[in-house]
Coordinates of C-alpha atoms and ligand atoms in Angstrom, one line a residue:
M1 CA 96.9 99.0 121.8
P2 CA 97.5 102.4 123.5
D3 CA 94.6 103.6 125.6
R4 CA 94.8 107.3 124.5
P5 CA 92.7 108.5 121.5
R6 CA 94.3 108.0 118.1
L7 CA 93.9 109.3 114.6
I8 CA 93.6 106.5 112.0
L9 CA 94.6 107.8 108.6
I10 CA 93.1 105.9 105.7
L11 CA 94.6 106.7 102.3
G12 CA 92.8 106.7 99.0
D13 CA 94.1 103.2 98.0
Q14 CA 93.4 101.7 101.5
L15 CA 89.6 101.2 101.2
S16 CA 89.5 97.9 103.0
P17 CA 87.5 97.4 106.2
G18 CA 90.0 94.8 107.4
I19 CA 93.1 96.9 106.8
S20 CA 95.8 96.8 109.6
S21 CA 95.3 100.4 110.7
L22 CA 91.6 99.7 111.5
R23 CA 92.3 96.4 113.1
H24 CA 94.5 98.2 115.6
A25 CA 91.9 100.8 116.4
D26 CA 88.9 101.2 118.6
P27 CA 85.8 102.8 117.2
A28 CA 84.7 104.0 120.6
R29 CA 87.9 106.0 121.1
D30 CA 89.6 106.7 117.8
T31 CA 88.8 108.9 114.8
V32 CA 89.3 107.9 111.2
L33 CA 90.7 110.6 108.9
M34 CA 90.3 110.5 105.1
A35 CA 91.4 113.5 103.1
E36 CA 91.2 114.4 99.4
V37 CA 94.3 116.6 99.0
A38 CA 96.0 118.5 96.1
A39 CA 99.4 116.9 96.7
E40 CA 98.0 113.3 96.0
A41 CA 95.8 114.5 93.2
G42 CA 98.8 116.3 91.6
Y43 CA 102.0 114.2 92.1
A44 CA 101.2 112.5 88.7
D45 CA 99.1 113.7 85.8
H46 CA 96.4 111.2 86.9
H47 CA 93.8 110.3 84.2
K48 CA 90.6 112.2 85.0
Q49 CA 88.8 108.8 85.4
K50 CA 91.3 107.8 88.1
L51 CA 90.6 110.9 90.0
V52 CA 86.9 110.3 89.8
L53 CA 87.4 106.6 90.8
V54 CA 89.6 107.4 93.8
F55 CA 87.6 110.4 95.2
S56 CA 84.2 108.8 94.7
A57 CA 85.4 105.5 96.2
M58 CA 86.9 107.3 99.2
R59 CA 83.6 109.1 99.8
H60 CA 81.6 105.8 99.6
F61 CA 84.1 104.1 101.9
A62 CA 83.8 106.9 104.5
E63 CA 80.0 106.2 104.5
E64 CA 80.7 102.4 104.8
L65 CA 82.9 103.1 107.9
R66 CA 80.3 105.4 109.4
G67 CA 77.7 102.7 108.9
A68 CA 80.0 100.3 110.7
G69 CA 80.2 102.6 113.7
W70 CA 83.4 104.6 113.1
R71 CA 83.7 108.3 113.7
V72 CA 85.1 109.6 110.4
T73 CA 86.5 113.1 109.6
Y74 CA 86.4 113.5 105.8
R75 CA 88.1 116.4 104.1
R76 CA 87.0 117.2 100.6
I77 CA 89.4 118.8 98.1
D78 CA 86.8 121.5 97.4
D79 CA 86.4 122.4 101.1
P80 CA 87.3 126.1 101.5
D81 CA 89.9 125.2 104.1
A82 CA 91.1 122.0 102.4
A83 CA 94.6 120.9 103.5
P84 CA 97.2 120.9 100.8
D85 CA 98.7 117.5 101.7
L86 CA 98.1 114.5 104.0
R87 CA 100.5 115.8 106.7
A88 CA 98.6 119.1 106.9
A89 CA 95.3 117.2 107.0
A90 CA 96.6 115.0 109.9
A91 CA 97.9 118.1 111.7
D92 CA 94.4 119.8 111.4
A93 CA 92.7 116.6 112.6
L94 CA 95.0 116.1 115.5
R95 CA 94.2 119.7 116.7
E96 CA 90.4 119.2 116.2
T97 CA 90.1 115.7 117.8
G98 CA 92.8 115.9 120.5
A99 CA 94.2 112.6 119.4
E100 CA 97.6 111.8 120.8
S101 CA 99.1 109.6 118.0
V102 CA 98.6 108.6 114.4
A103 CA 98.3 105.1 113.0
V104 CA 98.4 104.5 109.3
T105 CA 99.0 101.4 107.2
E106 CA 102.2 101.9 105.2
P107 CA 101.6 103.6 101.9
G108 CA 102.1 101.7 98.7
E109 CA 104.4 104.2 97.2
W110 CA 107.9 105.0 98.3
R111 CA 107.4 108.8 97.8
L112 CA 104.8 109.0 100.5
W113 CA 106.5 106.5 102.8
D114 CA 109.6 108.7 102.7
Q115 CA 107.6 111.8 103.5
M116 CA 106.0 110.1 106.5
Q117 CA 109.4 109.4 108.1
D118 CA 109.4 113.1 109.2
W119 CA 105.9 113.1 110.5
P120 CA 106.6 112.2 114.2
A121 CA 108.9 115.2 114.3
T122 CA 106.8 117.7 112.4
L123 CA 103.4 116.5 113.9
G124 CA 104.9 116.2 117.4
V125 CA 103.1 112.9 118.1
P126 CA 104.1 109.2 117.6
V127 CA 103.2 107.9 114.1
D128 CA 102.8 104.1 113.8
L129 CA 103.3 102.8 110.2
L130 CA 101.7 99.4 110.1
A131 CA 102.5 96.6 107.6
D132 CA 100.1 96.3 104.7
D133 CA 99.1 92.7 105.1
R134 CA 96.6 92.9 102.2
F135 CA 99.6 91.6 100.2
I136 CA 100.3 87.9 100.5
V137 CA 104.1 88.3 100.7
S138 CA 105.4 90.8 103.2
R139 CA 108.4 93.0 102.3
E140 CA 110.5 91.1 104.8
E141 CA 109.5 87.7 103.3
F142 CA 110.3 88.9 99.8
E143 CA 113.7 90.0 101.0
T144 CA 114.3 86.6 102.5
W145 CA 113.3 85.0 99.2
A146 CA 115.5 87.4 97.1
S147 CA 118.6 87.5 99.2
G148 CA 121.4 85.3 97.9
R149 CA 119.8 84.9 94.5
R150 CA 121.6 86.2 91.4
N151 CA 118.4 86.9 89.5
F152 CA 114.8 87.1 90.5
I153 CA 112.9 84.6 88.4
M154 CA 109.2 85.3 88.8
E155 CA 108.3 81.6 88.2
H156 CA 110.4 80.6 91.2
F157 CA 108.8 83.2 93.4
Y158 CA 105.4 82.2 92.2
R159 CA 105.9 78.5 93.2
M160 CA 106.9 79.7 96.6
V161 CA 103.6 81.6 96.9
R162 CA 101.6 78.7 95.6
R163 CA 103.1 76.5 98.4
K164 CA 102.6 79.2 101.0
T165 CA 98.9 79.8 100.1
G166 CA 98.0 76.2 99.0
L167 CA 96.3 77.7 96.0
L168 CA 96.0 75.2 93.2
M169 CA 98.0 72.6 95.1
D170 CA 97.2 68.9 95.6
G171 CA 99.2 68.2 98.7
D172 CA 102.7 69.4 97.8
Q173 CA 102.1 68.9 94.1
P174 CA 100.7 71.6 91.7
A175 CA 97.2 70.9 90.5
G176 CA 97.3 69.1 87.1
D177 CA 100.9 68.2 87.7
R178 CA 102.2 71.4 86.1
W179 CA 103.0 74.8 87.7
N180 CA 102.3 76.8 84.5
F181 CA 99.9 76.3 81.6
D182 CA 101.0 79.2 79.5
A183 CA 101.7 77.0 76.5
E184 CA 97.9 76.6 76.1
N185 CA 97.4 80.4 76.5
R186 CA 98.4 81.9 73.2
A187 CA 95.3 81.5 71.0
L188 CA 94.7 84.2 68.4
A189 CA 91.4 86.0 68.6
K190 CA 89.3 86.4 65.5
P191 CA 87.0 89.4 65.0
D192 CA 83.9 87.2 65.1
L193 CA 84.8 85.7 68.5
F194 CA 82.0 85.9 71.0
L195 CA 83.0 88.3 73.6
P196 CA 81.0 88.7 76.8
Q197 CA 80.4 92.4 77.6
A198 CA 80.7 93.3 81.2
P199 CA 77.9 95.6 82.4
D200 CA 79.2 99.1 83.1
A201 CA 78.5 100.8 86.4
T202 CA 75.8 103.5 86.5
P203 CA 77.2 106.6 88.2
D204 CA 75.3 107.5 91.4
A205 CA 74.8 111.1 92.8
V206 CA 78.1 110.9 94.6
T207 CA 80.0 110.0 91.5
E208 CA 78.1 112.6 89.4
E209 CA 79.2 115.2 91.9
V210 CA 82.9 114.1 91.7
V211 CA 82.7 114.0 87.9
A212 CA 81.7 117.7 87.9
L213 CA 84.4 118.5 90.4
V214 CA 87.1 116.8 88.3
R215 CA 85.8 118.4 85.1
D216 CA 86.1 121.8 86.8
R217 CA 89.3 121.5 88.8
F218 CA 91.3 119.0 86.9
A219 CA 90.4 119.9 83.3
G220 CA 94.1 120.0 82.4
H221 CA 94.7 116.3 83.4
V222 CA 95.1 113.7 80.8
G223 CA 92.2 111.5 79.5
R224 CA 88.5 111.8 78.6
L225 CA 85.6 111.7 81.1
D226 CA 82.6 111.1 78.8
Q227 CA 82.3 107.4 79.4
F228 CA 83.1 106.8 83.2
R229 CA 82.3 103.1 83.7
W230 CA 84.1 102.1 86.9
H231 CA 82.5 100.9 90.1
V232 CA 83.2 103.0 93.2
T233 CA 81.8 100.8 96.0
R234 CA 82.8 97.4 97.4
A235 CA 79.4 96.0 96.3
G236 CA 80.0 97.2 92.8
A237 CA 83.5 95.8 92.6
E238 CA 82.2 92.5 94.0
A239 CA 79.5 92.4 91.3
A240 CA 82.3 93.0 88.6
R241 CA 84.3 90.2 90.2
D242 CA 81.3 87.8 90.1
W243 CA 80.5 88.8 86.5
F244 CA 84.1 88.1 85.4
I245 CA 84.2 84.7 87.2
A246 CA 81.0 83.6 85.7
N247 CA 81.4 84.9 82.1
A248 CA 85.1 85.5 81.2
L249 CA 87.3 83.5 83.5
P250 CA 86.8 80.2 81.5
D251 CA 88.4 81.8 78.4
F252 CA 90.8 84.1 80.2
G253 CA 93.8 81.9 79.6
R254 CA 93.3 81.1 75.9
F255 CA 93.1 84.6 74.7
Q256 CA 95.3 86.3 77.3
D257 CA 97.8 87.6 74.7
A258 CA 95.4 88.4 71.9
M259 CA 94.4 91.9 70.7
L260 CA 91.4 92.9 68.6
L261 CA 90.5 96.3 67.1
G262 CA 87.6 97.9 69.0
Q263 CA 87.7 95.3 71.8
P264 CA 89.6 96.9 74.6
H265 CA 89.0 94.1 77.2
L266 CA 88.6 90.6 75.5
Y267 CA 88.5 88.1 78.4
H268 CA 90.5 90.3 80.9
S269 CA 89.0 90.9 84.3
L270 CA 89.3 94.7 84.6
L271 CA 89.6 94.1 88.3
S272 CA 93.0 95.8 88.8
P273 CA 91.5 99.2 89.7
Y274 CA 89.5 97.6 92.5
L275 CA 92.3 95.4 93.8
N276 CA 94.7 98.3 93.9
I277 CA 92.4 100.6 96.0
G278 CA 91.3 97.8 98.4
L279 CA 87.8 97.1 97.2
L280 CA 88.7 93.5 96.4
D281 CA 91.0 91.2 98.3
P282 CA 93.6 89.4 96.1
L283 CA 93.7 86.2 98.0
D284 CA 89.9 85.9 98.2
L285 CA 89.7 86.5 94.5
C286 CA 92.2 83.8 93.7
R287 CA 90.3 81.3 96.0
R288 CA 87.1 82.1 94.2
A289 CA 88.8 81.4 90.8
E290 CA 90.2 78.2 92.2
A291 CA 86.8 77.1 93.3
E292 CA 85.5 77.5 89.7
W293 CA 88.1 75.0 88.5
R294 CA 87.4 72.6 91.4
A295 CA 83.7 72.8 90.5
G296 CA 84.4 72.0 86.9
R297 CA 83.2 75.4 85.7
A298 CA 86.5 76.8 84.4
P299 CA 89.5 75.0 82.9
L300 CA 92.8 74.8 84.8
N301 CA 94.8 76.7 82.1
S302 CA 92.6 79.8 82.6
V303 CA 92.4 79.6 86.4
E304 CA 96.1 79.0 86.8
G305 CA 97.0 81.8 84.4
F306 CA 94.7 84.2 86.3
V307 CA 96.0 83.2 89.7
R308 CA 99.6 83.5 88.5
Q309 CA 99.0 87.2 87.5
I310 CA 97.8 88.0 91.0
I311 CA 99.8 85.9 93.5
G312 CA 102.8 85.7 91.1
W313 CA 103.3 88.9 89.1
R314 CA 101.4 91.3 91.3
E315 CA 103.2 90.2 94.5
Y316 CA 106.5 89.9 92.7
V317 CA 106.6 93.4 91.3
R318 CA 105.7 94.8 94.7
G319 CA 108.6 93.0 96.2
I320 CA 111.0 94.2 93.6
Y321 CA 109.7 97.8 94.0
W322 CA 110.3 97.9 97.8
R323 CA 113.6 96.1 97.5
E324 CA 115.1 98.3 94.8
M325 CA 113.6 101.8 95.6
P326 CA 114.5 104.6 95.7
A327 CA 117.4 104.0 93.2
Y328 CA 115.2 101.9 90.9
V329 CA 113.3 104.9 89.3
D330 CA 116.6 106.4 88.0
L331 CA 117.9 103.3 86.2
N332 CA 118.4 103.6 82.5
A333 CA 120.5 100.6 81.5
L334 CA 120.1 101.2 77.7
D335 CA 121.0 104.9 78.0
A336 CA 117.8 105.9 76.3
T337 CA 117.3 109.6 76.1
A338 CA 114.7 110.4 73.4
D339 CA 111.6 112.3 74.4
L340 CA 108.3 110.5 74.6
P341 CA 106.5 111.1 71.2
D342 CA 103.5 113.4 71.4
L343 CA 101.3 110.7 70.1
Y344 CA 101.3 109.1 73.5
W345 CA 99.2 112.1 74.7
T346 CA 97.0 112.4 71.7
G347 CA 96.6 109.1 69.9
D348 CA 97.3 111.0 66.8
T349 CA 99.3 108.6 64.5
D350 CA 98.7 106.6 61.4
M351 CA 100.1 103.5 63.0
A352 CA 96.9 101.6 63.7
C353 CA 98.2 99.6 66.7
L354 CA 99.4 102.7 68.6
A355 CA 96.3 104.8 67.6
E356 CA 94.1 101.9 69.0
V357 CA 95.9 101.4 72.3
V358 CA 96.6 105.0 73.0
G359 CA 93.1 106.0 72.0
Q360 CA 91.5 103.4 74.2
T361 CA 93.8 104.5 77.1
L362 CA 92.7 108.1 76.8
D363 CA 89.1 107.1 76.5
I364 CA 88.8 104.7 79.4
G365 CA 92.0 104.8 81.4
H366 CA 92.6 101.1 80.8
A367 CA 94.5 98.8 78.4
H368 CA 95.1 95.1 78.9
H369 CA 98.5 93.7 79.7
I370 CA 99.7 92.8 76.2
Q371 CA 98.6 96.1 74.9
R372 CA 100.7 97.9 77.6
L373 CA 103.7 95.6 77.2
M374 CA 103.9 95.0 73.4
I375 CA 102.4 98.0 71.8
T376 CA 103.0 101.2 73.8
G377 CA 105.8 99.7 75.9
T378 CA 107.8 98.0 73.1
F379 CA 107.4 101.0 70.7
A380 CA 108.8 103.4 73.4
M381 CA 111.8 101.0 74.0
L382 CA 112.5 100.6 70.2
M383 CA 112.3 104.4 69.9
G384 CA 114.9 104.8 72.7
V385 CA 112.6 106.9 74.9
D386 CA 114.0 107.9 78.3
P387 CA 112.4 105.3 80.7
R388 CA 111.6 108.1 83.2
Q389 CA 109.3 109.7 80.7
V390 CA 107.8 106.3 79.8
H391 CA 107.2 105.7 83.5
E392 CA 105.6 109.1 84.1
W393 CA 103.2 108.4 81.2
Y394 CA 102.1 104.9 82.5
L395 CA 101.7 106.3 86.0
A396 CA 99.5 109.0 84.6
V397 CA 97.2 107.3 82.1
Y398 CA 95.8 104.2 83.8
V399 CA 93.1 104.1 86.4
D400 CA 94.9 101.3 88.2
A401 CA 98.3 103.0 88.2
Y402 CA 100.3 103.1 91.5
E403 CA 104.0 103.3 91.4
W404 CA 104.6 100.0 93.3
V405 CA 103.0 98.1 90.5
E406 CA 103.5 100.4 87.5
L407 CA 107.2 101.2 87.9
P408 CA 108.7 97.6 87.8
N409 CA 106.3 96.7 85.0
T410 CA 107.3 99.8 83.0
L411 CA 111.0 100.3 83.7
G412 CA 111.9 96.7 84.4
M413 CA 109.6 94.5 82.3
S414 CA 108.7 96.8 79.3
Q415 CA 111.8 99.1 78.9
Y416 CA 114.6 96.7 80.1
G417 CA 115.7 99.8 82.0
D418 CA 117.0 97.7 84.9
G419 CA 119.3 95.8 82.6
G420 CA 117.7 92.5 83.1
L421 CA 116.9 92.3 86.8
M422 CA 113.3 91.3 86.0
A423 CA 113.5 90.0 82.4
T424 CA 116.1 87.8 80.9
K425 CA 115.7 89.6 77.5
P426 CA 114.0 92.8 76.4
Y427 CA 110.4 92.5 75.2
A428 CA 111.3 93.6 71.7
A429 CA 109.5 92.4 68.7
S430 CA 109.0 93.3 65.0
A431 CA 105.7 94.1 63.3
A432 CA 105.3 90.4 62.6
Y433 CA 104.5 89.9 66.3
V434 CA 101.9 92.6 66.3
N435 CA 100.4 91.2 63.1
R436 CA 100.3 87.6 64.6
M437 CA 98.7 88.6 67.9
S438 CA 96.2 91.2 66.7
N439 CA 94.2 92.4 63.7
Y440 CA 95.5 95.9 64.0
C441 CA 97.7 95.7 60.9
G442 CA 94.8 94.9 58.7
A443 CA 93.5 98.4 59.5
C444 CA 96.8 100.1 58.9
R445 CA 98.3 101.8 55.9
Y446 CA 101.7 100.3 56.7
D447 CA 102.7 96.8 55.6
P448 CA 104.0 94.7 58.6
K449 CA 105.9 92.4 56.2
K450 CA 108.0 95.1 54.7
R451 CA 111.2 96.3 56.3
L452 CA 112.0 99.1 53.8
G453 CA 110.5 101.1 51.1
N454 CA 107.1 102.6 50.4
G455 CA 104.5 101.6 53.0
A456 CA 107.0 99.6 55.1
C457 CA 105.9 99.4 58.8
P458 CA 108.3 101.7 60.7
W459 CA 108.2 99.2 63.6
N460 CA 110.5 96.9 61.6
A461 CA 113.3 99.4 61.0
L462 CA 113.0 100.5 64.6
Y463 CA 113.3 96.9 65.8
W464 CA 116.4 96.1 63.8
D465 CA 117.9 99.4 64.7
F466 CA 117.3 98.6 68.3
V467 CA 119.1 95.2 67.9
A468 CA 122.0 97.0 66.1
R469 CA 122.2 99.9 68.6
H470 CA 122.9 97.6 71.5
A471 CA 124.8 94.9 69.7
D472 CA 127.6 94.8 72.3
R473 CA 125.1 94.2 75.1
W474 CA 123.3 91.4 73.2
R475 CA 126.6 89.5 72.6
G476 CA 126.5 88.7 76.3
N477 CA 122.8 87.6 76.3
N478 CA 122.0 84.1 75.2
R479 CA 118.5 84.9 74.3
M480 CA 119.3 87.9 72.2
L481 CA 122.4 86.5 70.6
P482 CA 120.5 84.5 67.9
I483 CA 118.6 87.7 66.9
L484 CA 121.9 89.7 66.7
R485 CA 123.3 86.9 64.5
N486 CA 120.3 87.3 62.2
W487 CA 121.0 91.1 61.9
E488 CA 124.7 90.4 61.2
R489 CA 123.7 88.2 58.2
F490 CA 121.8 91.2 56.6
D491 CA 123.5 92.7 53.6
P492 CA 125.5 95.8 54.8
D493 CA 123.6 98.1 52.3
E494 CA 120.3 96.8 53.8
Q495 CA 121.6 97.4 57.3
A496 CA 122.6 101.0 56.5
A497 CA 119.2 101.6 54.8
I498 CA 117.3 100.2 57.8
R499 CA 119.3 102.3 60.2
A500 CA 118.7 105.4 58.1
A501 CA 115.0 104.6 57.9
A502 CA 114.8 104.3 61.7
A503 CA 116.6 107.6 62.2
A504 CA 114.4 109.4 59.7
F505 CA 111.2 108.0 61.3
R506 CA 112.4 109.0 64.7
A507 CA 113.4 112.5 63.5
G508 CA 109.9 112.9 61.9
L509 CA 107.9 112.1 65.0
P510 CA 106.9 115.2 67.0
A511 CA 108.1 114.8 70.6
G512 CA 108.2 117.0 73.6
G513 CA 105.5 119.3 72.2
Y514 CA 102.8 118.2 74.5
S515 CA 103.1 118.5 78.2
S516 CA 101.0 116.0 80.0
S517 CA 99.2 118.8 81.9
S518 CA 98.4 120.7 78.7
G519 CA 95.1 118.9 78.5
A520 CA 96.0 118.2 74.9
S521 CA 94.4 114.8 74.9
D522 CA 91.0 116.4 75.3
A523 CA 91.5 117.8 71.8
R524 CA 91.3 114.3 70.5
P525 CA 88.1 113.5 68.6
S526 CA 85.9 111.1 70.5
G527 CA 84.6 107.8 69.2
P528 CA 86.2 104.6 68.0
T529 CA 89.9 104.9 67.5
S530 CA 90.2 102.1 65.1
G531 CA 89.5 104.2 62.1
S532 CA 92.2 106.7 62.9
A533 CA 94.9 105.0 60.9
Ligands
FAD1 P1 93.9 90.7 84.1 O1 94.5 90.4 82.8 O2 92.5 90.3 84.2 O3 94.8 90.1 85.2 C1 94.2 89.8 86.5 C2 95.0 90.6 87.6 O4 96.3 90.2 87.6 C3 95.0 92.1 87.3 O5 93.9 92.8 87.8 C4 96.2 92.5 88.1 O6 95.9 92.8 89.5 C5 97.1 91.3 88.1 N1 98.2 91.4 87.1 C6 98.2 91.0 85.8 N2 99.4 91.2 85.3 C7 100.2 91.9 86.2 C8 101.5 92.4 86.2 N3 102.3 92.3 85.2 N4 101.9 93.0 87.3 C9 101.1 93.1 88.4 N5 99.8 92.7 88.4 C10 99.4 92.0 87.3 N6 99.0 96.8 86.6 C11 98.5 97.6 87.6 O7 97.7 97.1 88.4 N7 98.8 98.9 87.7 C12 99.7 99.5 86.8 O8 100.0 100.7 86.9 C13 100.3 98.7 85.8 N8 101.1 99.2 84.9 C14 101.7 98.5 83.9 C15 102.6 99.0 83.0 C16 103.1 98.2 82.0 C17 104.2 98.8 81.1 C18 102.8 96.9 81.9 C19 103.4 96.0 80.9 C20 101.9 96.3 82.8 C21 101.3 97.1 83.8 N9 100.4 96.5 84.7 C22 99.9 97.3 85.7 C23 100.1 95.1 84.7 C24 98.9 94.7 83.9 O9 99.0 95.2 82.6 C25 97.6 95.1 84.6 O10 97.5 94.7 85.9 C26 96.4 94.6 83.8 O11 96.4 95.0 82.5 C27 95.1 95.0 84.5 O12 94.0 94.7 83.8 P2 93.0 93.5 84.3 O13 92.6 93.7 85.7 O14 92.0 93.3 83.2 O15 94.0 92.3 84.3
DLZ2 C1 95.7 108.3 94.0 C2 95.2 109.2 95.0 C3 94.6 110.4 94.7 C4 94.4 110.8 93.3 N1 94.2 111.3 95.7 C5 94.3 110.9 97.0 C6 93.9 111.8 98.0 O1 93.4 112.9 97.8 N2 94.0 111.4 99.3 C7 94.5 110.2 99.6 O2 94.6 109.8 100.8 N3 94.9 109.3 98.6 C8 94.9 109.7 97.3 N4 95.3 108.9 96.4 C9 96.0 107.6 96.8 C10 97.4 107.9 97.2 O3 98.1 108.7 96.2 C11 98.2 106.6 97.6 O4 97.7 106.3 98.9 C12 99.7 106.8 97.6 O5 100.2 107.1 96.4 C13 100.3 105.5 98.2 O6 100.1 104.4 97.4

């Protein structure tokens, strides 16, 4: 540790007292800098609730650090002399404090990491970028795992992390003698299912002030702000964690893939916003979930499924992101060029599934995994939307969105834009899937069983058109080949009619009319979205 005073920069998603930059610092000598800046608030069209969450949580964390004895310089975005970006904020703070170097835990997003490469030269002091060891698998360790492999199967990666952490292991064997209990995790949810309702956070004075600030300065950003329900402190996030573990974890697995009208959460944890800004620790959360199984309070299929999402998927997508960036964001394996339909910004559609998921997204800034993957994700892929536009939408609309986790999920998993690096086949499905896994179709004017004709669900024509559009590619894909063979058995007249119906639907959907910063989503009527079909 150098003995000269340092500036410790803490970013808005680094709100962890044990983060590497603080572990390498000395409260008696160093100054912590936290800065709300226009560049970070504006690089994406962040949902208004994400802005409130991040700014309010930053302000609370600054107080937490002061309480623990740190000297904290905090720059608010409405300060008259607010710095425009983090580099400028660091330059100001170096001048004010006389610190002789900067230490920062590496940012989660490539964009900011790339900018920081110039900081030593432009700030004129050494800048130490420290590894972010809140993740279980380091970037180097992922590289070691990935190098030499032809494809990156998440399940293989996950087993490596189970062994590394000892989570759900009995010696060197997986607990219950199986690595994965997904076969038990596909139950359908019925509308009369008992659903535990997590208590919402009550905004305190700090949050109320930030809400007013965001309403005033970020009115053009996407999303609604009339039901802000997120926790902004570590204690709040821990209460949400404990509530989930006690009330929803036991049924998490069974209903993981289900969707119900008017039920935005089911048994999902809603913990991603807190994990992603550092209010909760992923490994600690998994150990707590494991303890529930060992104590007999939660079944193994639920606990294993939950742990897999975190030490498996979450760590895996981060590894992919850092391995493949910066080229990854430009991939477009299916040459998809359509504009994102305006309905993504408004929820204005008579397809009940999309109205429900987009409406919920604009209202609360959250949708659960299968909604993101199989409703908004699949529809965009079937429509042939440019994956860059799809990525920008997902990065904007969710309170938990950070590019390291959002981009591989969007471009790789949901759009097949990386041509199969992450998924062995595209997540494409017809309306039958939506109808099986949800009750959305029951509230819709379209018939999920019809491919053509009056009232046919457009999803079906789009699905078969997608299969036909990329037929040459599917001939080389074992998992898609049987679906292509089905299509090839259709009567040629029906094939032509399906493709014409898909083209007509695409041509009739407004797209490109809304800019994400037009504030158009605020024009959406509030209230339940399920009736909008
Ligand atoms: P739960 O269902 O309760 O799962 C528990 C935890 O597991 C989550 O909190 C999350 O940390 C982790 N997790 C689950 N699935 C994934 C996954 N596929 N990748 C990484 N972590 C996972 N997650 C984000 O955190 N930020 C994003 O910006 C994001 N964008 C996505 C975009 C698309 C197109 C898709 C298909 C998925 C995306 N996900 C993203 C993954 C997943 O949808 C969310 O993590 C999950 O819905 C968060 O809700 P939850 O906390 O209730 O999750
Ligand atoms: C998301 C976000 C926002 C909206 N605002 C800020 C900010 O004003 N200051 C800051 O330090 N961090 C912010 N963040 C989080 C950063 O965007 C995040 O640290 C990077 O994207 C790297 O993951």
